[in-house]
Coordinates of C-alpha atoms (C1' of nucleotides) in Angstrom, one line a residue:
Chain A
X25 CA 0.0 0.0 0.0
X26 CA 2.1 3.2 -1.3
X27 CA -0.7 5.2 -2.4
X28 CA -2.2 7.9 0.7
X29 CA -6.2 7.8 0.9
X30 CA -6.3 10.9 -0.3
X31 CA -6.1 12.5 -3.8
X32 CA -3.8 14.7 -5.2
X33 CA -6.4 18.0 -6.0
X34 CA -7.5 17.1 -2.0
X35 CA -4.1 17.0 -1.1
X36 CA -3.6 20.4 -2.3
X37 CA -6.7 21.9 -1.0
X38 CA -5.9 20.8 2.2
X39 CA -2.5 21.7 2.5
X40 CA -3.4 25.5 1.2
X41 CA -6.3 25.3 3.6
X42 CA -4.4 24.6 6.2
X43 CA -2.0 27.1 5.3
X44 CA -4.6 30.3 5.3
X45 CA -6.8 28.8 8.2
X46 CA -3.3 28.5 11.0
X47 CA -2.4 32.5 9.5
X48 CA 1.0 31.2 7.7
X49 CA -0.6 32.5 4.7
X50 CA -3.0 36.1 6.5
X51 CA -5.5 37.7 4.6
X52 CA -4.5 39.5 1.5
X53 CA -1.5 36.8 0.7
X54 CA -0.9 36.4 -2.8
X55 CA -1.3 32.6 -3.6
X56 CA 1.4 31.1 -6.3
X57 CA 0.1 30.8 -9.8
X58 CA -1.4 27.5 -11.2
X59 CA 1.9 27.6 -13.4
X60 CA 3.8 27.9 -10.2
X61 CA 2.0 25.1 -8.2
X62 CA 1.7 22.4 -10.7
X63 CA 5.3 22.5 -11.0
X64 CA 5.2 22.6 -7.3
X65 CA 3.4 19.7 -6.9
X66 CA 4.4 17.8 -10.7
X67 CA 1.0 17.5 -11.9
X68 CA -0.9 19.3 -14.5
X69 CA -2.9 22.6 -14.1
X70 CA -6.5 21.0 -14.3
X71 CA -5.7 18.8 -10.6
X72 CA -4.5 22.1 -9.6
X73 CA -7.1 23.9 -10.7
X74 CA -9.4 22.0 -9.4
X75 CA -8.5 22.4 -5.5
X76 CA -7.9 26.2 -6.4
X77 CA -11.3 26.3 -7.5
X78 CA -12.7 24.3 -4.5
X79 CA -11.4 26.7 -2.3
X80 CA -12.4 29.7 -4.2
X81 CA -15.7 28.3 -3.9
X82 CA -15.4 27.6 -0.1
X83 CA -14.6 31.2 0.1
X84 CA -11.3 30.9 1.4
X85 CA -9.8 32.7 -1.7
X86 CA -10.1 35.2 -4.2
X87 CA -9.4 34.7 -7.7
X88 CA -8.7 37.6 -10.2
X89 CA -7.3 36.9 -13.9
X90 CA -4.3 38.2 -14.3
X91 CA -3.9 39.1 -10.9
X92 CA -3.6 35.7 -9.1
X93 CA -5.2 34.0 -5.8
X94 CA -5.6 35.6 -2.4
X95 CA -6.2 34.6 0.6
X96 CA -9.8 36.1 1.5
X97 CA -10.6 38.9 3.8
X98 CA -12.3 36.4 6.8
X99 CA -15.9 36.4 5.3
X100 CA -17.7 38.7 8.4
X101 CA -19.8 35.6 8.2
X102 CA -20.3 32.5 6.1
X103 CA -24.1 33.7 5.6
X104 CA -24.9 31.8 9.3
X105 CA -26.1 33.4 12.0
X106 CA -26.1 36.7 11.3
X107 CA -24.2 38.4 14.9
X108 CA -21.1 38.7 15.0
X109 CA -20.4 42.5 15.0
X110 CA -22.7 44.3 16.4
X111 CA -21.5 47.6 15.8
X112 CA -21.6 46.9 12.0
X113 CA -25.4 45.8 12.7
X114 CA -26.1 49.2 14.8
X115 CA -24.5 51.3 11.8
X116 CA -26.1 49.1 9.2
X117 CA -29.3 50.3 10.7
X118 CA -28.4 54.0 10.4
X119 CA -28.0 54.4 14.5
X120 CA -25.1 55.9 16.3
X121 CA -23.2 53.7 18.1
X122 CA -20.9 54.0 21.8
X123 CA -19.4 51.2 22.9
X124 CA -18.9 51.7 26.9
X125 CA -16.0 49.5 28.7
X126 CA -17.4 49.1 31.8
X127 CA -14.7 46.9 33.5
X128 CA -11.6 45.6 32.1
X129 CA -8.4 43.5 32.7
X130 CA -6.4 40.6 33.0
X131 CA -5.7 38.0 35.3
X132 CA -5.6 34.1 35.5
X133 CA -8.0 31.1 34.8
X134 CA -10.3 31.1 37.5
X135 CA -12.7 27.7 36.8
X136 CA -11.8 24.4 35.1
X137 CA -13.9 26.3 32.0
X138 CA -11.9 29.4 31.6
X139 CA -8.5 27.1 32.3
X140 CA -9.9 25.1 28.9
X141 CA -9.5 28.5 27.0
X142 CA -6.6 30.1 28.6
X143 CA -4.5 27.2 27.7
X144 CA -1.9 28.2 30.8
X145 CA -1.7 31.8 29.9
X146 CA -3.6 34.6 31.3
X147 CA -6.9 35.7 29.9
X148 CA -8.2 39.3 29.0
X149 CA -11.5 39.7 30.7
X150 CA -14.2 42.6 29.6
X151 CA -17.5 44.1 30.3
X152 CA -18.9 46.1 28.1
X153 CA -21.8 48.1 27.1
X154 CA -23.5 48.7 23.2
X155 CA -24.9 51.2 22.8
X156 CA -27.4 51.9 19.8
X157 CA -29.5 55.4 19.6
X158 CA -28.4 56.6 23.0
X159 CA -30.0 53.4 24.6
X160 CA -28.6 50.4 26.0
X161 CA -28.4 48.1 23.0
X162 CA -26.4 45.0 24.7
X163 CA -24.3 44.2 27.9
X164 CA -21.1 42.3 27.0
X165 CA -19.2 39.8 29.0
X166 CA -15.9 38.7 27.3
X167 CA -12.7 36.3 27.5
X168 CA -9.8 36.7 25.0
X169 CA -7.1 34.2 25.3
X170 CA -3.7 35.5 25.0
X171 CA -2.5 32.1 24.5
X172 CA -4.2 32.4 21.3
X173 CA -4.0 35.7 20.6
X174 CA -0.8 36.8 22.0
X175 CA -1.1 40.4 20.0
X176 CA -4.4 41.2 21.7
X177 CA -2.4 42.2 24.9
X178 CA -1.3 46.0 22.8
X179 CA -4.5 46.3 21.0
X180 CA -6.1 49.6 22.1
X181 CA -9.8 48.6 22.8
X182 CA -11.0 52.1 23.8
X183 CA -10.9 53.0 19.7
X184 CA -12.1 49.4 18.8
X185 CA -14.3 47.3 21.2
X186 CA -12.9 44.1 21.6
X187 CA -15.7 42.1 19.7
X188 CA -15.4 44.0 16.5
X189 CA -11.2 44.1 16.7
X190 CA -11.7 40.3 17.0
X191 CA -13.0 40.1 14.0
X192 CA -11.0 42.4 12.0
X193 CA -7.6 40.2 13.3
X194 CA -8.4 37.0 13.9
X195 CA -9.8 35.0 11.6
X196 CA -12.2 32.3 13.4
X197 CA -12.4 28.5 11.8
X198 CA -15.6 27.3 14.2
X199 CA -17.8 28.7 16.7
X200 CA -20.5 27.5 19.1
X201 CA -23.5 29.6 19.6
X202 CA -25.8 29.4 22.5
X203 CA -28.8 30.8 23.0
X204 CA -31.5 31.2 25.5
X205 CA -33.8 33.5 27.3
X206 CA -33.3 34.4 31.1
X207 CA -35.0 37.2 33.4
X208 CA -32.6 40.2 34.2
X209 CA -30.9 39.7 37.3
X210 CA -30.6 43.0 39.2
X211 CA -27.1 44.6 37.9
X212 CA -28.2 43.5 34.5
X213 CA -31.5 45.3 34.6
X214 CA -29.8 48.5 35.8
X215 CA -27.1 48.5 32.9
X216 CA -29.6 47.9 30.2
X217 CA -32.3 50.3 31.4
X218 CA -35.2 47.5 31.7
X219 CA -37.0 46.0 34.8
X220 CA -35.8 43.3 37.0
X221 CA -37.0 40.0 35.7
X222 CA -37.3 41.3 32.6
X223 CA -36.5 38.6 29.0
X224 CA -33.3 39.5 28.1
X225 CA -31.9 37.2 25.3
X226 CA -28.9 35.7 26.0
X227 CA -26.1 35.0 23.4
X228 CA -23.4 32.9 24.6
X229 CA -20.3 32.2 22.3
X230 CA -17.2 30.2 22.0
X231 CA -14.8 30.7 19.0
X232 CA -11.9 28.9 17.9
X233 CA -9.2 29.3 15.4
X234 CA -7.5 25.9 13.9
X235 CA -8.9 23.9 17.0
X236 CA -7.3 26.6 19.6
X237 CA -9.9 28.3 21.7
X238 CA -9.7 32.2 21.1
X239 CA -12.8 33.6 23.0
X240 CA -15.7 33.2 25.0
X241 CA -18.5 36.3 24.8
X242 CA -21.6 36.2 26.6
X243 CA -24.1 39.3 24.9
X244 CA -27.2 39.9 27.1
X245 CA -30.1 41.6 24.4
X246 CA -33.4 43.5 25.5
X247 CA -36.0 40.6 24.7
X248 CA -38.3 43.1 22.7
X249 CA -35.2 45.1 21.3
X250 CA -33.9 42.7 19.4
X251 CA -34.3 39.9 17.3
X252 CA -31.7 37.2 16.0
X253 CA -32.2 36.5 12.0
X254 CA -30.9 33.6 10.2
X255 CA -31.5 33.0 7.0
X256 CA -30.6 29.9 4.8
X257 CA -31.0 29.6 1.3
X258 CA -30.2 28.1 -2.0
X259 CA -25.9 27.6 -1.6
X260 CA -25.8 31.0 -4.0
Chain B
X10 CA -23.9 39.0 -27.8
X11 CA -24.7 35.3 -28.2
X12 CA -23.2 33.4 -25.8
X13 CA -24.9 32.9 -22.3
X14 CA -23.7 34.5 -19.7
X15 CA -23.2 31.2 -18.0
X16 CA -21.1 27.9 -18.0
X17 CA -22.4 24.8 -19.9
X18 CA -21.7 23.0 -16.7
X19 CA -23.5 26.0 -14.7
X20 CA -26.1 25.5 -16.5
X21 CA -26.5 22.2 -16.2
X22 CA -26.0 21.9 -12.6
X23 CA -28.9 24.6 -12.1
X24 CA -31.0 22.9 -14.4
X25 CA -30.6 19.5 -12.6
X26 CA -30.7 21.5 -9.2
X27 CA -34.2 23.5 -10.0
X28 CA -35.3 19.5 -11.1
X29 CA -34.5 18.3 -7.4
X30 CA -35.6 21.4 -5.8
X31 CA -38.3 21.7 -7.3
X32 CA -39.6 18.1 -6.6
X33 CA -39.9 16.7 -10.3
X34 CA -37.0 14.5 -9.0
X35 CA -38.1 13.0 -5.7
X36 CA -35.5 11.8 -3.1
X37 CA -34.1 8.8 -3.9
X38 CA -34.7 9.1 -8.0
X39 CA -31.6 8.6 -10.0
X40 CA -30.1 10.7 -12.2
X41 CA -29.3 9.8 -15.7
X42 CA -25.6 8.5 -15.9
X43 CA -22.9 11.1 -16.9
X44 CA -22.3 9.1 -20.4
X45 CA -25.8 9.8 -21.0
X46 CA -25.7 13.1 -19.7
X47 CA -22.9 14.2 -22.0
X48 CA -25.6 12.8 -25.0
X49 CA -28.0 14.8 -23.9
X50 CA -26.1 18.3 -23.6
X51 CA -23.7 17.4 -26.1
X52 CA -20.8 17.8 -24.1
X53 CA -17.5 15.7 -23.1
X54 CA -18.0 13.7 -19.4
X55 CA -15.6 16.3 -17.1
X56 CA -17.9 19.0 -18.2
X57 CA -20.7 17.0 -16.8
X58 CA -18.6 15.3 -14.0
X59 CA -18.1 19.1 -13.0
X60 CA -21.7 19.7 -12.7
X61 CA -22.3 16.4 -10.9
X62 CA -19.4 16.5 -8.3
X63 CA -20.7 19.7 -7.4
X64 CA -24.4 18.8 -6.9
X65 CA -22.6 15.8 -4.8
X66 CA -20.3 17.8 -2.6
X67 CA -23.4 20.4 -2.3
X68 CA -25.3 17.4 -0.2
X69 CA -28.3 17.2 -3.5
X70 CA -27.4 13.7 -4.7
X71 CA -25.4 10.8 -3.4
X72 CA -23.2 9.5 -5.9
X73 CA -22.6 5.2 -6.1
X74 CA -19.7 4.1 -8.5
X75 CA -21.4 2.0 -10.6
X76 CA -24.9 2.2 -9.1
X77 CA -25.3 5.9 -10.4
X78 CA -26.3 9.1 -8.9
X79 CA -29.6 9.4 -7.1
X80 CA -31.2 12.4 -5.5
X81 CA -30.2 12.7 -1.7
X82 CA -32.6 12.3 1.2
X83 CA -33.6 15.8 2.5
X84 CA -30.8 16.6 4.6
X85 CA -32.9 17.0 7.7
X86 CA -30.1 20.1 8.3
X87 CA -27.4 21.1 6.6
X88 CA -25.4 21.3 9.8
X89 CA -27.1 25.0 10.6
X90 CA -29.4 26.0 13.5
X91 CA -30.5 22.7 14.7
X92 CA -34.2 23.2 15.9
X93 CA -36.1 21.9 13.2
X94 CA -37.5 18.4 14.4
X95 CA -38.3 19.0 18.1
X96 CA -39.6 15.0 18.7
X97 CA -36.2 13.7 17.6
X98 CA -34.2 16.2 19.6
X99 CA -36.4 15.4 22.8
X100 CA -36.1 12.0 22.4
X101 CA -32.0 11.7 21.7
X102 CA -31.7 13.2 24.7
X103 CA -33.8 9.9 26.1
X104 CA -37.1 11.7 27.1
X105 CA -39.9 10.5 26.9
X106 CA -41.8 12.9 24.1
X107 CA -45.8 13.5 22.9
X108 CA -47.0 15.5 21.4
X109 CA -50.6 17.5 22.6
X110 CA -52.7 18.9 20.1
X111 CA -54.9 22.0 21.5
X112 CA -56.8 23.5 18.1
X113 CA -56.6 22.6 14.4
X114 CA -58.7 24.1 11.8
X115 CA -58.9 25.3 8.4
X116 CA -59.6 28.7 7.4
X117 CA -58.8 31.3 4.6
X118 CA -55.6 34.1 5.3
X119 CA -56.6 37.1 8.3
X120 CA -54.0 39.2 7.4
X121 CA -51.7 40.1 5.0
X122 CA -48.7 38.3 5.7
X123 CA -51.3 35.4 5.8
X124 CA -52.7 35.9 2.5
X125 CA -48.6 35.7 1.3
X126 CA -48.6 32.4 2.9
X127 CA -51.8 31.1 1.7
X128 CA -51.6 32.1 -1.9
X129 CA -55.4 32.4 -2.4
X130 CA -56.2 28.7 -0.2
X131 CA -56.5 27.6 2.6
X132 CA -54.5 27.5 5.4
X133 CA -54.3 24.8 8.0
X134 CA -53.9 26.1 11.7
X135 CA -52.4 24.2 14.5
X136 CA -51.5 25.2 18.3
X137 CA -49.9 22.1 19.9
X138 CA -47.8 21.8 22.6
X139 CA -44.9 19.4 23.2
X140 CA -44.0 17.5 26.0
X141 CA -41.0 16.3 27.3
X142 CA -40.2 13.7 29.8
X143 CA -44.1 14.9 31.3
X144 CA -43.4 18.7 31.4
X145 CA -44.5 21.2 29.0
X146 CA -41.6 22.0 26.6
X147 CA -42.6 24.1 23.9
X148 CA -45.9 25.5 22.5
X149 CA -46.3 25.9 19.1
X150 CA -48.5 27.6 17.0
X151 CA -48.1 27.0 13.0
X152 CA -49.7 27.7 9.9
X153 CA -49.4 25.5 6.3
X154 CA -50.0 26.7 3.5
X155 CA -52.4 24.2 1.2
X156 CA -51.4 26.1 -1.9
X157 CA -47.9 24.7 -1.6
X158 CA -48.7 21.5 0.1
X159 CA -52.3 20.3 -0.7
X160 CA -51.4 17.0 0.7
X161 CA -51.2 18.1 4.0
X162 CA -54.9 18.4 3.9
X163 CA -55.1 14.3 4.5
X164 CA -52.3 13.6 6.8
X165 CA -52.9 12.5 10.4
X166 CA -51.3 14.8 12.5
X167 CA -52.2 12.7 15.4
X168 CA -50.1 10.3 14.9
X169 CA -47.2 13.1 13.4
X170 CA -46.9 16.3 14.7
X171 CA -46.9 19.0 11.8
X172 CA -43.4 19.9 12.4
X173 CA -42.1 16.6 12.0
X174 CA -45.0 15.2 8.9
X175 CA -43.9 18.6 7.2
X176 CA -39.9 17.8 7.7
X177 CA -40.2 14.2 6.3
X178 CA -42.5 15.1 3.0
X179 CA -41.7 18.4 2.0
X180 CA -37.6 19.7 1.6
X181 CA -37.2 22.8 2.5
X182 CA -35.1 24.9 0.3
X183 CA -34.9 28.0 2.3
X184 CA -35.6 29.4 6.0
X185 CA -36.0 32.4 8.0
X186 CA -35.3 31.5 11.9
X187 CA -36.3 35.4 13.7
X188 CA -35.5 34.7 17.8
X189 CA -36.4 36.7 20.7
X190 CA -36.7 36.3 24.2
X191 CA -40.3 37.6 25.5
X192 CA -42.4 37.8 28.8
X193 CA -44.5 35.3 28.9
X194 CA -48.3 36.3 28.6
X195 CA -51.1 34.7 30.7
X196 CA -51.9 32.0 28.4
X197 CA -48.3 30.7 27.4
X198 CA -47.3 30.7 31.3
X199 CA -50.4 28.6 31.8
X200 CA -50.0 26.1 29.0
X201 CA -46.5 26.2 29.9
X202 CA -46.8 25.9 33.7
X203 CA -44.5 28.9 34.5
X204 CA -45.2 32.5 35.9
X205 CA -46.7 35.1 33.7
X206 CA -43.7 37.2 32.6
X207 CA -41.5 34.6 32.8
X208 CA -38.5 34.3 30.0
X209 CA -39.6 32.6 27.2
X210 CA -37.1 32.2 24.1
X211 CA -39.5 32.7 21.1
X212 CA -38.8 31.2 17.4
X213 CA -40.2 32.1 14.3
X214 CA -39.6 30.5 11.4
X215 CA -40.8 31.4 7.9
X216 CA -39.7 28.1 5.3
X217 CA -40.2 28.2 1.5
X218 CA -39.9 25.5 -0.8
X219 CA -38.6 26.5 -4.1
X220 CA -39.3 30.3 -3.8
X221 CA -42.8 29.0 -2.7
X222 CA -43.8 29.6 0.8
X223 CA -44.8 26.6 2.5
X224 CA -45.3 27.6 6.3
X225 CA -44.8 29.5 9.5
X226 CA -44.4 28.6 12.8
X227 CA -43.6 30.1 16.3
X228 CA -42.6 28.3 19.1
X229 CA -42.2 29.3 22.3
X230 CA -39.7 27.8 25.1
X231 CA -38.8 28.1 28.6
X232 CA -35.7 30.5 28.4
X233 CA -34.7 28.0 31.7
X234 CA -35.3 24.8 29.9
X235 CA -34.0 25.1 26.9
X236 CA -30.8 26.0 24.8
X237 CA -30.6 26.7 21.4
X238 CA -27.1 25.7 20.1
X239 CA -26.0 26.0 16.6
X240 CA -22.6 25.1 15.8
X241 CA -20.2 25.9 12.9
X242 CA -17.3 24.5 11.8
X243 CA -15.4 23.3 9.2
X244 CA -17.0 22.1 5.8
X245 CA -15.5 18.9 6.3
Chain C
dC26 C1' -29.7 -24.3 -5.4
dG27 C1' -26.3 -21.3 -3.7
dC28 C1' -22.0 -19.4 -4.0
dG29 C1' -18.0 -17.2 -6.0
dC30 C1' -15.9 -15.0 -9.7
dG31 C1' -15.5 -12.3 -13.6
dA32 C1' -17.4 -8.9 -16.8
dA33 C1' -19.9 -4.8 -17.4
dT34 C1' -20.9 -0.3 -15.7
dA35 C1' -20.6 4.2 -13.6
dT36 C1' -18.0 7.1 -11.1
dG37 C1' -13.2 9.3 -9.6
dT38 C1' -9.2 11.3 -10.9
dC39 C1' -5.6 12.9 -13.8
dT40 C1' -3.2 14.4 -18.1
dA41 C1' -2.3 17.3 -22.0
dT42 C1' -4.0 20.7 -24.8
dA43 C1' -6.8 24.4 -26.5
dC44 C1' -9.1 28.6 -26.7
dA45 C1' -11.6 32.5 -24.1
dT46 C1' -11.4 36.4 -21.1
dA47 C1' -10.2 39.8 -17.7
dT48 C1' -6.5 42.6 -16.0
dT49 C1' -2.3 44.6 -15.8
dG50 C1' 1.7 47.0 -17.1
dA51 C1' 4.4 49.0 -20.4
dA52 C1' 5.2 50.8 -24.9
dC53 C1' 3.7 54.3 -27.8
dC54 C1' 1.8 58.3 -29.9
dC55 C1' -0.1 62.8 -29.7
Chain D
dG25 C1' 2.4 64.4 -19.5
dG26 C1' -1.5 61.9 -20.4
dG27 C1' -4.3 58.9 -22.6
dT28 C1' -4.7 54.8 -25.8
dT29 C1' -3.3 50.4 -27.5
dC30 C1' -1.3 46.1 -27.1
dA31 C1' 0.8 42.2 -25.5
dA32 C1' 1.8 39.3 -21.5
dT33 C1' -0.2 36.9 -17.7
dA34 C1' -3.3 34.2 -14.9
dT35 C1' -7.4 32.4 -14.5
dG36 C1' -12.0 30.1 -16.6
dT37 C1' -13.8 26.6 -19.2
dA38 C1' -13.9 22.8 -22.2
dT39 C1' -12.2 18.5 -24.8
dA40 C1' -10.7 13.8 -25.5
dG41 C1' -8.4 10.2 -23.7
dA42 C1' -6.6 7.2 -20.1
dC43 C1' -6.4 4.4 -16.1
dA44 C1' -8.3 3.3 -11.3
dT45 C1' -11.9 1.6 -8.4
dA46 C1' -16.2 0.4 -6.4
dT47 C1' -20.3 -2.0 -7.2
dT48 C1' -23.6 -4.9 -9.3
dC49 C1' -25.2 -8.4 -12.2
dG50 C1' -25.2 -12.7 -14.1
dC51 C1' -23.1 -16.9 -15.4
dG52 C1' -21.1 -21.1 -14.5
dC53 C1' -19.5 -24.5 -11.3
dG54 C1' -19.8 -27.5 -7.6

DNA sequence: CGCGCGAATATGTCTATACATATTGAACCC
DNA sequence: GGGTTCAATATGTATAGACATATTCGCGCG
């Protein structure tokens, strides 16, 4: 048995995949040519075309004639649910928007959870408050992991919340969102302006990047203020 | 300007695509072979190939070396928000699960957004609740549109709950999931044995089959009991 | 009658080649 | 100097042929 399970157009998907998806390659990168790659890899410019095009369709690169591949500006969002940056949404709508740090710092893993994402290294913790209109849009709870995102230590979070500058640096590969509906607890109810008790809906979401854990971010929306849209539809 | 502004393999990927979508080709129908395929579009086998492996890794047909290529079971979901068949959540988390029928009835549309739905028929109304493991675990009120799916008029939704009768005979092709968190009015907390006010996490879903829209359904959980989790990852 | 084996079939992948098309960069002319 | 043209480049699509591989069907043998 000499031949690997895998086929050669696979092969070379998954190599370049893995390439863009770990940040060797970051957003922007200029790709080598077909030409380049199929003397790379001694095979003809169809196989190589063919994982090129795979991944252009994945979304993972962009493809110009004449200009060559890049790697792809991380998609805001693969058309799933739609929440991510909620400071794009507020804008989107044609509202000002504030983002308020109420509380912010660093320190260790406190709970066997928070241990799981700060992989031995300390953790960047945040509350925060959107603001849409004037009015308490959202009240933010957040992890960042510095063992994943070393750089996030010098970012300046006072121009750029730390949601949106999340986005705009690190790429993400999976998430896990989890949602539910509690009452506001009392501190809740103050920050966002509501009654105690009153349905907040509650976003809670874990992020990783190539396996690694990145950030945990627990969003707290007024129940009537907000809605969550997801859409899925025909592929394009 | 002659030429189309799209691929012969495009086009014959859409074209076999609006056939499965569109129900002429039923789950489990097979495909003609790609020899006969390249017949029929004149063609050499990779262009079709393309147009097939695409279909294939898009999750529309299964593809069986030497059997052929048939139309793929509905995927019950494509890996997206995962709320769409409540019985078989309920019961592969081992509960015990029924579902409770309150009302069903057939009228003509109330409003407008109605009338969009019904498309100048009927629509069948349902409010049901469904139990889990004994307790009240989400009520659900839903409307089908008889214009889109006249054989709904003869199913027994005693033994099959809409949601689930509607998920095994009809493929949706698109969805609109809108969630909220409410209060709980006086009726909901009552069918759903909790305080008035209480959290609920309310989801609304809007599905269309083929551009056609088939129904719409809200269903309303305790924020406590229940957890929406949708979880995105890698393609493969 | 049942079982195994081989042939036919349909897909899976790859090669080599060809032509089309968008884009860029540079040469060229006014 | 500025705008136009043109050729080089890289991708987009398609062809025809080849070999590999999984699966199924049917035939023949015991």
């Amino acid at each position: 048995m000499s031949a690997p399970q895998t086929t050669l157009s696979q092969r070379i998907r998954d190599e370049i995949e893995g390439l863009i998806r770990s940040g060797v390659w970051p957003p922007g990168h200029k790709a080598p040519s077909e030409a380049e790659l199929m003397a790379q890899y001694g095979c003809s410019r169809m196989t190589v075309n063919k994982a090129m095009s795979a991944l252009a369709e994945a979304g993972l690169i962009v493809r110009r004639r004449r200009a060559g591949s890049f790697v792809a500006r991380p998609r805001v969002h693969s058309a799933v649910l739609d929440i991510p940056d909620i400071q794009a949404q507020v804008l989107a709508r044609g509202e000002t928007y504030a983002f308020v740090m109420l509380d912010e710092g660093r320190r260790a893993a406190e709970s066997d959870e928070e241990a799981e994402l700060a992989r031995g290294q300390d953790l960047l913790v945040f509350r925060g408050l959107h603001v849409a209109a004037g009015r308490p849009f959202a009240l933010e709870d957040r992890l960042i992991a510095l063992a994943a995102v070393p750089e996030a230590a010098d970012a300046d979070f006072a121009s750029e919340p730390p949601g949106a500058w999340l986005l705009h640096h690190v790429p993400w590969t999976e998430a896990e969102n989890r949602i539910s509906a509690v009452g506001a607890e009392p501190e809740a109810a103050r920050l966002l302006a509501l009654d105690e008790g009153a349905a907040l809906l509650a976003v809670e979401r874990r992020t990783w990047r190539a396996g690694e854990p990145v950030t945990w971010v627990r969003q707290l929306f007024p129940g009537e203020a907000y809605d969550l849209v997801a859409r899925f539809g025909p592929a394009r």
